PDB file of C-alpha atoms in Angstrom:
ATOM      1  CA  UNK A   1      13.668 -31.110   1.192  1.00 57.00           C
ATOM      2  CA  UNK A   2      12.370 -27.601   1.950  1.00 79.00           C
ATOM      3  CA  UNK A   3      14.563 -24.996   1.710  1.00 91.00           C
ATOM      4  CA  UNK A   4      13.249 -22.029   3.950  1.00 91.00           C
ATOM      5  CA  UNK A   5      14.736 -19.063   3.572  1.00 92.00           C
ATOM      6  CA  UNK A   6      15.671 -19.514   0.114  1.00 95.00           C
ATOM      7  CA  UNK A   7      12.278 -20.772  -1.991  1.00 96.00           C
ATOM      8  CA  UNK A   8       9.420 -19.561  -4.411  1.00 97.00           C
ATOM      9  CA  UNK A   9       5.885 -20.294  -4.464  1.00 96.00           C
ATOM     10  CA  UNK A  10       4.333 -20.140  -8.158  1.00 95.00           C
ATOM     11  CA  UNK A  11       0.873 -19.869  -7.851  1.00 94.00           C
ATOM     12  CA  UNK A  12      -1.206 -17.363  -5.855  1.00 95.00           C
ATOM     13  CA  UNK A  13      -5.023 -16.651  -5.428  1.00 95.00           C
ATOM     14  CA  UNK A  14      -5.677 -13.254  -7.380  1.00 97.00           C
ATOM     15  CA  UNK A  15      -9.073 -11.818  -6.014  1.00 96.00           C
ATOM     16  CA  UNK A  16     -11.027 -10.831  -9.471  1.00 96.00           C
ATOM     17  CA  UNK A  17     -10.325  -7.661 -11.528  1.00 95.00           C
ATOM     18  CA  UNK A  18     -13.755  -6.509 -11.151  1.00 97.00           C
ATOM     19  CA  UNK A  19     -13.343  -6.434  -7.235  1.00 96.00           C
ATOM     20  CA  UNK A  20      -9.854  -4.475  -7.506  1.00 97.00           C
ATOM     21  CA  UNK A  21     -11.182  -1.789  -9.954  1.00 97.00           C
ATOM     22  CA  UNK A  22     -14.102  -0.993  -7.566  1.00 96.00           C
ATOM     23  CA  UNK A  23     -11.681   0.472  -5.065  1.00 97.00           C
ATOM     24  CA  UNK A  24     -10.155   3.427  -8.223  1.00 97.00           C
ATOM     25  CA  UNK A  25     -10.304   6.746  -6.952  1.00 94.00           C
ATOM     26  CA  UNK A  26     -11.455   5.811  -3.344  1.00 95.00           C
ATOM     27  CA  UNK A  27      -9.708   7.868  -0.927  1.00 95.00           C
ATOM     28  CA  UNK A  28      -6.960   5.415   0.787  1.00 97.00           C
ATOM     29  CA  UNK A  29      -8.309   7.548   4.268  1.00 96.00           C
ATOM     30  CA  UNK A  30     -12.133   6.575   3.418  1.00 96.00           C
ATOM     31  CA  UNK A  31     -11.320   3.363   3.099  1.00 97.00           C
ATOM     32  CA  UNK A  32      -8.695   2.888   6.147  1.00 96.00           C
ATOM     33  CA  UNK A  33     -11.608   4.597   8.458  1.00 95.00           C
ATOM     34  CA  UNK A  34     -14.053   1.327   7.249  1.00 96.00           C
ATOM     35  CA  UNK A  35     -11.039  -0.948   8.764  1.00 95.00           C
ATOM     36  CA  UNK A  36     -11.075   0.642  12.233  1.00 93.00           C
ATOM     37  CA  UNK A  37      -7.605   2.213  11.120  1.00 91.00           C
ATOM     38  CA  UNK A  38      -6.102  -0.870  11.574  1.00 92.00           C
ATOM     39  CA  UNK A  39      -4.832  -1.595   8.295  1.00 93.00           C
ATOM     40  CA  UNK A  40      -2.740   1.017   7.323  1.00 96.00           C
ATOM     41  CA  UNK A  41       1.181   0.482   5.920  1.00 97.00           C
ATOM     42  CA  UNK A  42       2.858   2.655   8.433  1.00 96.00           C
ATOM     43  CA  UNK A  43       3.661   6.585   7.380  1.00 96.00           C
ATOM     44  CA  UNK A  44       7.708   5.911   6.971  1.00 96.00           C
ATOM     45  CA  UNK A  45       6.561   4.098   3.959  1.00 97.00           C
ATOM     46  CA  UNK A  46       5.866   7.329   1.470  1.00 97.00           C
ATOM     47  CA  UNK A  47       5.402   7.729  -1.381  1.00 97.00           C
ATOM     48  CA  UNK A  48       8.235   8.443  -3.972  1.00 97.00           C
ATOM     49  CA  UNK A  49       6.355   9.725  -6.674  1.00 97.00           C
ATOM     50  CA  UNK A  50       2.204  11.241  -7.654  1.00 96.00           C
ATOM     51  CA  UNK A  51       0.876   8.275  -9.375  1.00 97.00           C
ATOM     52  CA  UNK A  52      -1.971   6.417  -7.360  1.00 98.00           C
ATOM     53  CA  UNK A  53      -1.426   2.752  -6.686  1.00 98.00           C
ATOM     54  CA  UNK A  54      -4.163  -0.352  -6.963  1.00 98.00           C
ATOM     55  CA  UNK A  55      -3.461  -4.001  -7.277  1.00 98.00           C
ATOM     56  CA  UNK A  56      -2.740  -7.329  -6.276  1.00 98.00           C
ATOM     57  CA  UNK A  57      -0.366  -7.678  -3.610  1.00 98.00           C
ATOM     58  CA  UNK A  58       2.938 -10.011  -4.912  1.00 98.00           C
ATOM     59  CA  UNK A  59       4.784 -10.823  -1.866  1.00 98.00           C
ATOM     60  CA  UNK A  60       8.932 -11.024  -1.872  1.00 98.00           C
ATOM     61  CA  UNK A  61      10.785 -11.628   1.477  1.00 98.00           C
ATOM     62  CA  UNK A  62      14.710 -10.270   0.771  1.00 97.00           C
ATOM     63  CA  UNK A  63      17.578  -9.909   2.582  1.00 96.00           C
ATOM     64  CA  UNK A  64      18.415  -6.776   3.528  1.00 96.00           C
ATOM     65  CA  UNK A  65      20.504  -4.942   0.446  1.00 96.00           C
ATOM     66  CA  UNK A  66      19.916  -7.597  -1.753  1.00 98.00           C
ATOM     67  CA  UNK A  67      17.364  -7.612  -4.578  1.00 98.00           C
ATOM     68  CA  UNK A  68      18.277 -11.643  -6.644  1.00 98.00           C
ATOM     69  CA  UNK A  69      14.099 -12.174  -5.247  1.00 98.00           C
ATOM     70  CA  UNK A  70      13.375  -9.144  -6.358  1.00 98.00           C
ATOM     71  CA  UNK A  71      14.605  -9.300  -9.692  1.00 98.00           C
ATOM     72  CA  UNK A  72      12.680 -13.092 -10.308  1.00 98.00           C
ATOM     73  CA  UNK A  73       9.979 -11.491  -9.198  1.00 98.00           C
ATOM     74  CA  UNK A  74      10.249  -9.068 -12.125  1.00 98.00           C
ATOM     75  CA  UNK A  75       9.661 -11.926 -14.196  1.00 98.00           C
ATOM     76  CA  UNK A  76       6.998 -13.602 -12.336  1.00 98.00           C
ATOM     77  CA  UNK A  77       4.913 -11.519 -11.520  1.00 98.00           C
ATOM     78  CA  UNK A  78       1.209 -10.935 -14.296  1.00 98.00           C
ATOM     79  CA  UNK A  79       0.283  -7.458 -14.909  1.00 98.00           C
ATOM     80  CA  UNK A  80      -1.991  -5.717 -12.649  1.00 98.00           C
ATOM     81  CA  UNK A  81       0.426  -7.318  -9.590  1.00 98.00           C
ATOM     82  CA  UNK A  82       2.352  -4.821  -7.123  1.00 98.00           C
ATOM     83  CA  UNK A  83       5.108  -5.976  -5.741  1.00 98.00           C
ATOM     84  CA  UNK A  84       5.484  -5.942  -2.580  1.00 98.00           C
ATOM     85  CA  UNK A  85       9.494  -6.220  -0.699  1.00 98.00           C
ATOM     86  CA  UNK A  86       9.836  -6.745   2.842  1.00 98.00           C
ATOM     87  CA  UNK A  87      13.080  -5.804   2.972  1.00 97.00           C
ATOM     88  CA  UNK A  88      13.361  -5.285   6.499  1.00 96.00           C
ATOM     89  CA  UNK A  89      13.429  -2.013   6.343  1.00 96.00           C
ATOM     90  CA  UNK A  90      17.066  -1.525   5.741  1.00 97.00           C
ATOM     91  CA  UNK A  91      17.926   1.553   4.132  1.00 97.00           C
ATOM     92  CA  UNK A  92      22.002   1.494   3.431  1.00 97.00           C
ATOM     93  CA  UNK A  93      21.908  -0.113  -0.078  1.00 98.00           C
ATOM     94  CA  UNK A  94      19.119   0.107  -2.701  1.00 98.00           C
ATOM     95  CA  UNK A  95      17.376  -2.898  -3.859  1.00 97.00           C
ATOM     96  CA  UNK A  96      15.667  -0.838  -6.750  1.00 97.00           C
ATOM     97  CA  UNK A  97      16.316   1.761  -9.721  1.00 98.00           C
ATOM     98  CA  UNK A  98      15.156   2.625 -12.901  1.00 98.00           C
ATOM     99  CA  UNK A  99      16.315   0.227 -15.053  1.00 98.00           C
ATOM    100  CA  UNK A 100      13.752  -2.340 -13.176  1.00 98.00           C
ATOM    101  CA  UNK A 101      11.145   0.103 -13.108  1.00 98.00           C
ATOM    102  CA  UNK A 102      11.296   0.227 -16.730  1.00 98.00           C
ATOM    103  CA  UNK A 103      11.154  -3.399 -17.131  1.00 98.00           C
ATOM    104  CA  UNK A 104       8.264  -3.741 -14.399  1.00 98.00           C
ATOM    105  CA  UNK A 105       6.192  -1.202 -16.369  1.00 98.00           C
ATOM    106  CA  UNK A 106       7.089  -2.706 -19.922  1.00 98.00           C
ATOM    107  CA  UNK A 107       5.443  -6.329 -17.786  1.00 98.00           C
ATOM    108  CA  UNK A 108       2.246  -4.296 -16.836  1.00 98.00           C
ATOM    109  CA  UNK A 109       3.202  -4.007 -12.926  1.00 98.00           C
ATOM    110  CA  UNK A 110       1.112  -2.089 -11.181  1.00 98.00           C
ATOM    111  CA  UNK A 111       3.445  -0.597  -8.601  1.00 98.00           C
ATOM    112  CA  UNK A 112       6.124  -1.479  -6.073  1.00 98.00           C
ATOM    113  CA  UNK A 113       5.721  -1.042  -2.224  1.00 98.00           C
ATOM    114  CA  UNK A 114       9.073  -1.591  -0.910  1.00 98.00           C
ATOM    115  CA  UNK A 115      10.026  -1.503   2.841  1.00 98.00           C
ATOM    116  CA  UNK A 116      13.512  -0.635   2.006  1.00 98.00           C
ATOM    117  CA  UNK A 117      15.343   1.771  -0.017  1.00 98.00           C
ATOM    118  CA  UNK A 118      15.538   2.722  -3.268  1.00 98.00           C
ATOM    119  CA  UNK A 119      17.289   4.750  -5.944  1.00 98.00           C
ATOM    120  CA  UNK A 120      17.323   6.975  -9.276  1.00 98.00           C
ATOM    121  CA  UNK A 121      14.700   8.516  -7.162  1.00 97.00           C
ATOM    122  CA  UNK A 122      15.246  11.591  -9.739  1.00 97.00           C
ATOM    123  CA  UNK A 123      13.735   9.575 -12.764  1.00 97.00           C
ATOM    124  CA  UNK A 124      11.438   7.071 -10.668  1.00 97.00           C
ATOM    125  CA  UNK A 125       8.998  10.593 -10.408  1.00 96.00           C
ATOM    126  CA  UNK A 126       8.093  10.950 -14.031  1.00 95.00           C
ATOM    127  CA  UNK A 127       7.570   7.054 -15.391  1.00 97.00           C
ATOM    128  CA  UNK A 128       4.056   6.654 -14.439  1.00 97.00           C
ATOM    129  CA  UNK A 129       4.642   3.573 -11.983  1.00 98.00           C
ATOM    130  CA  UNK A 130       3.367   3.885  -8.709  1.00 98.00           C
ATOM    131  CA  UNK A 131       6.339   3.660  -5.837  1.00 98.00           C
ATOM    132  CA  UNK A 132       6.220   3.200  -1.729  1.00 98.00           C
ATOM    133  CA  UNK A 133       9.439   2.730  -0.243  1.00 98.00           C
ATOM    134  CA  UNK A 134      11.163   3.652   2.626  1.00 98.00           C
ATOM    135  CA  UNK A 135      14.209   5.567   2.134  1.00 97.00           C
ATOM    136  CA  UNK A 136      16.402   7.082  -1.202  1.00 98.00           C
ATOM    137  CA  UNK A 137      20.295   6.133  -1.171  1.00 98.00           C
ATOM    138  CA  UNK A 138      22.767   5.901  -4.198  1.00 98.00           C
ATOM    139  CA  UNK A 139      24.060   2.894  -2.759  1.00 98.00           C
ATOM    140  CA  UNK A 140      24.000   0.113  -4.786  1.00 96.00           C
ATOM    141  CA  UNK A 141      22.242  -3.702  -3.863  1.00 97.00           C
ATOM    142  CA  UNK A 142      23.657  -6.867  -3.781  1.00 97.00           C
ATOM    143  CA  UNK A 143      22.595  -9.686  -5.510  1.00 97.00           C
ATOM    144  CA  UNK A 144      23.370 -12.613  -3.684  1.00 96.00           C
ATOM    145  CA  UNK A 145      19.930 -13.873  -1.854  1.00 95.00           C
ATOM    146  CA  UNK A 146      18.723 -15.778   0.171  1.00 96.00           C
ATOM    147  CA  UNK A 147      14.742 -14.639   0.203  1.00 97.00           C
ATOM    148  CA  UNK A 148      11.506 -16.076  -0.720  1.00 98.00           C
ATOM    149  CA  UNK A 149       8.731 -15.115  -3.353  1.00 98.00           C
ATOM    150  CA  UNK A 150       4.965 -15.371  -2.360  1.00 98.00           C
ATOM    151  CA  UNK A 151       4.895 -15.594   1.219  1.00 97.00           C
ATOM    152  CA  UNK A 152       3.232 -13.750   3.768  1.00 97.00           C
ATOM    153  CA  UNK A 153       5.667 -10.666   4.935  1.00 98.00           C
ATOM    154  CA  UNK A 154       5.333  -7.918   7.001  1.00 96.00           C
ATOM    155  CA  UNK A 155       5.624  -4.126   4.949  1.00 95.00           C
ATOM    156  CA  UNK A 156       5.691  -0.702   7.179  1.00 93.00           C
ATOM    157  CA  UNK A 157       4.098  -2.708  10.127  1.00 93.00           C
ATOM    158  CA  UNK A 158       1.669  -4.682   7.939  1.00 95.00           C
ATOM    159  CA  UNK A 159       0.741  -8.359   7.014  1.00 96.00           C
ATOM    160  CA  UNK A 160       0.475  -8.590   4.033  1.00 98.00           C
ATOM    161  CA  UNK A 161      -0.218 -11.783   2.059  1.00 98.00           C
ATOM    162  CA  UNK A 162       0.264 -12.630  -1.585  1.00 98.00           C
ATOM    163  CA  UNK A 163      -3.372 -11.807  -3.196  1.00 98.00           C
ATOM    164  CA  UNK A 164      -4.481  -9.297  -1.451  1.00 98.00           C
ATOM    165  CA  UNK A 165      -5.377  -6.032  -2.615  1.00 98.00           C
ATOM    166  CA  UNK A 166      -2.827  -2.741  -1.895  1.00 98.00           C
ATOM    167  CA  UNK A 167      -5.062   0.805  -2.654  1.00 98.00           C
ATOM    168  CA  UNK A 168      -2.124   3.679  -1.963  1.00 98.00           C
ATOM    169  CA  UNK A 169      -2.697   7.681  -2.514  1.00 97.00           C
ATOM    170  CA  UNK A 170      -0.735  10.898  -1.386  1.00 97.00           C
ATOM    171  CA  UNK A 171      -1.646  10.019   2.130  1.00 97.00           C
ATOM    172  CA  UNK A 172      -0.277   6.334   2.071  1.00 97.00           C
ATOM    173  CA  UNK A 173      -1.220   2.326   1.713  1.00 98.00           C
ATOM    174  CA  UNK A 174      -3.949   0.491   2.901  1.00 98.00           C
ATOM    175  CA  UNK A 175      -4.013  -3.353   2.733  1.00 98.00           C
ATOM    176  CA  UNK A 176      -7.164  -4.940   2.049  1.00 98.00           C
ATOM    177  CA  UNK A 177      -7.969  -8.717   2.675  1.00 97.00           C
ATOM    178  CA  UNK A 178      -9.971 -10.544  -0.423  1.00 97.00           C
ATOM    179  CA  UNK A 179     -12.999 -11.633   1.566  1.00 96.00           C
ATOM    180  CA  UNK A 180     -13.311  -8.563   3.424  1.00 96.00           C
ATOM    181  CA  UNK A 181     -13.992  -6.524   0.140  1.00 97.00           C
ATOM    182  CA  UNK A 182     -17.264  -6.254  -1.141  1.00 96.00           C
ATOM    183  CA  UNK A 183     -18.229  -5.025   1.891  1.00 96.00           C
ATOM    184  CA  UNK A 184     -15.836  -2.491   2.709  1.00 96.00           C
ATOM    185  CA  UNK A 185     -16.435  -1.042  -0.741  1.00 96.00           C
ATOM    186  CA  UNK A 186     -20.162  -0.624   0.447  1.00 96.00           C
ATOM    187  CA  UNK A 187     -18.883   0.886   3.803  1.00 96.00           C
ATOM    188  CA  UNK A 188     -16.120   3.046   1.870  1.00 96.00           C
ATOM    189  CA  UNK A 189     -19.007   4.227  -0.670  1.00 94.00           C
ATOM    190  CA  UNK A 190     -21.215   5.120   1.486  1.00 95.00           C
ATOM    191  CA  UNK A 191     -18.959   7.294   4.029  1.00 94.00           C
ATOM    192  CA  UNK A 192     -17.541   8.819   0.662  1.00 91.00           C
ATOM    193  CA  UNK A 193     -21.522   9.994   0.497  1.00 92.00           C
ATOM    194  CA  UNK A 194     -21.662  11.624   3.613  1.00 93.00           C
ATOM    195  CA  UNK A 195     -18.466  13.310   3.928  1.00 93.00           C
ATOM    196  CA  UNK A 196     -20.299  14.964   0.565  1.00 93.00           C
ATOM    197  CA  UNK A 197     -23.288  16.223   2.370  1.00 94.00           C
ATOM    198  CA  UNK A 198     -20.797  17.683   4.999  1.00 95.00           C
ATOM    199  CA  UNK A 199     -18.850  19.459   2.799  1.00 96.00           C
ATOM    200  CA  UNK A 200     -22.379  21.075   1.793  1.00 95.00           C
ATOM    201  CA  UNK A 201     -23.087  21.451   5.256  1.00 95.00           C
ATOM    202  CA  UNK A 202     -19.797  23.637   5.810  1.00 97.00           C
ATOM    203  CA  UNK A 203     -20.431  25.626   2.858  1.00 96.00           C
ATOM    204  CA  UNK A 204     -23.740  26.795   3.731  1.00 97.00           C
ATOM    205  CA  UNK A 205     -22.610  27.235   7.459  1.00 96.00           C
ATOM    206  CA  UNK A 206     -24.596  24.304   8.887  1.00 95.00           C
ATOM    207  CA  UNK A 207     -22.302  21.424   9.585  1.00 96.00           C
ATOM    208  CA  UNK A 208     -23.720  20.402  13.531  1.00 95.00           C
ATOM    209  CA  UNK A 209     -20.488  20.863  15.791  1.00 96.00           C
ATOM    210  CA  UNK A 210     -22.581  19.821  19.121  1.00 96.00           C
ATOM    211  CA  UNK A 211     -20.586  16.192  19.217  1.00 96.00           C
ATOM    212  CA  UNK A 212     -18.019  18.035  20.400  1.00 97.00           C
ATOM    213  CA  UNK A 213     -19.136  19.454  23.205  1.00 95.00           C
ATOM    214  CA  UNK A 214     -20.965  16.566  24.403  1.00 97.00           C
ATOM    215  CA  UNK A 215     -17.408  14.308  23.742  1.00 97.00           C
ATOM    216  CA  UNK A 216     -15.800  16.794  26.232  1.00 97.00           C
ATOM    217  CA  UNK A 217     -18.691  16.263  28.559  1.00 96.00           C
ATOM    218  CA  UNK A 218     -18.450  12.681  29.058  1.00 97.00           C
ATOM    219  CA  UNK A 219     -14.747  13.288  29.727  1.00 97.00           C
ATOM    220  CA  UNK A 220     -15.587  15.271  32.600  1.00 97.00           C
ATOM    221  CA  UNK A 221     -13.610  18.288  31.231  1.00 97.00           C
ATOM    222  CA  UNK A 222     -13.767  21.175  33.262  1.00 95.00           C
ATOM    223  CA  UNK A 223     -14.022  24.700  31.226  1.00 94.00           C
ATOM    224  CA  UNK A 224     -13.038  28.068  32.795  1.00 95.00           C
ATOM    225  CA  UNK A 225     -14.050  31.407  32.097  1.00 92.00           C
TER     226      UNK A 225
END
């Protein structure tokens, strides 16, 4: 009998650590620009502390204010995973603090992206685990279910599915699909090359601003002395 609403799915497709490591220290905006800006975790989704986030994406659907998922997830999920709540954005009880966060990091998790709230927001800034979530309250969770682990859910406006690959910075998250990849590192590498020779081009006073003009042109935008 299939329980939906209430059920876990063990095994996921991890993309290879080779693939996920290419993406360190690409800018999350570099990247997002490759993706036609369509893949972005939306901007209420910020992030709680400095630490850069990469990994594999490990999917938990919860109930709003509740966090039982969230906890089995804990000790599910392989280092290297992020896991990622789809809380549905419900921000009037926590469904994380520090006590987890110091169990996630002792398991080698790689971050949390959380649409939902969180807490001990105070002490979640200097552990050195990457954190996305959408609000801070004191208020405690509940721990009653239902929710399901490993299913596709949708985070700050986003699709995500279990395996794919989460890149997150200052600016915010971008959500990359397995396949897609290789090729958007290529794309992301090679933009990451030419913003370089721009910023030369402003330092020496040369960067070409004619597109502008022209863009306004094609508009048919009138200009007045």
């Amino acid at each position: 009998m299939s329980n939906v609403g209430l059920r876990i799915y063990k095994t996921i497709n991890r993309p290879s650590k080779a693939i996920i490591e290419s993406f360190t220290g690409l800018p999350v905006a570099n990247i997002a620009d490759n993706m036609n800006r369509m893949s972005c975790i939306h901007a209420r989704l910020r992030p709680m502390n400095n630490v850069p986030l990469l990994g594999t994406a490990f999917t938990i659907k919860s109930r709003p204010g509740d966090n039982l998922l969230l906890h089995k997830a804990l000790d599910m999920a392989l280092p290297g995973d992020v896991l990622v709540v789809d809380a549905q954005g419900d921000v009037s009880n926590s469904i994380m603090g520090e006590l987890m966060v110091l169990w996630a990091k002792k398991r080698g998790i790689a971050g949390f992206v959380i649409d939902g709230a969180i807490r001990d927001s105070g002490a979640l800034k200097n552990l050195g685990v990457p954190i996305y979530a959408a609000g801070v309250t004191p208020a405690g969770p509940y721990k009653d279910g239902p929710g399901e682990i490993n299913v596709p859910v949708s985070c700050g406006g986003a699709v995500i599915e279990p395996g794919d690959i989460l890149v997150g910075d200052e600016d915010g998250l971008v959500v990359i699909k397995p396949q897609d990849a290789f090729e958007l590192l290529q794309k992301t590498k090679a933009k990451n090359q030419a913003e370089q020779k721009t910023m030369e081009d402003i330092k020496n006073m040369k960067w070409d601003r004619s597109w502008v003009d022209k863009a306004l042109a094609e508009r048919g935008c009138e200009i007045i002395d």
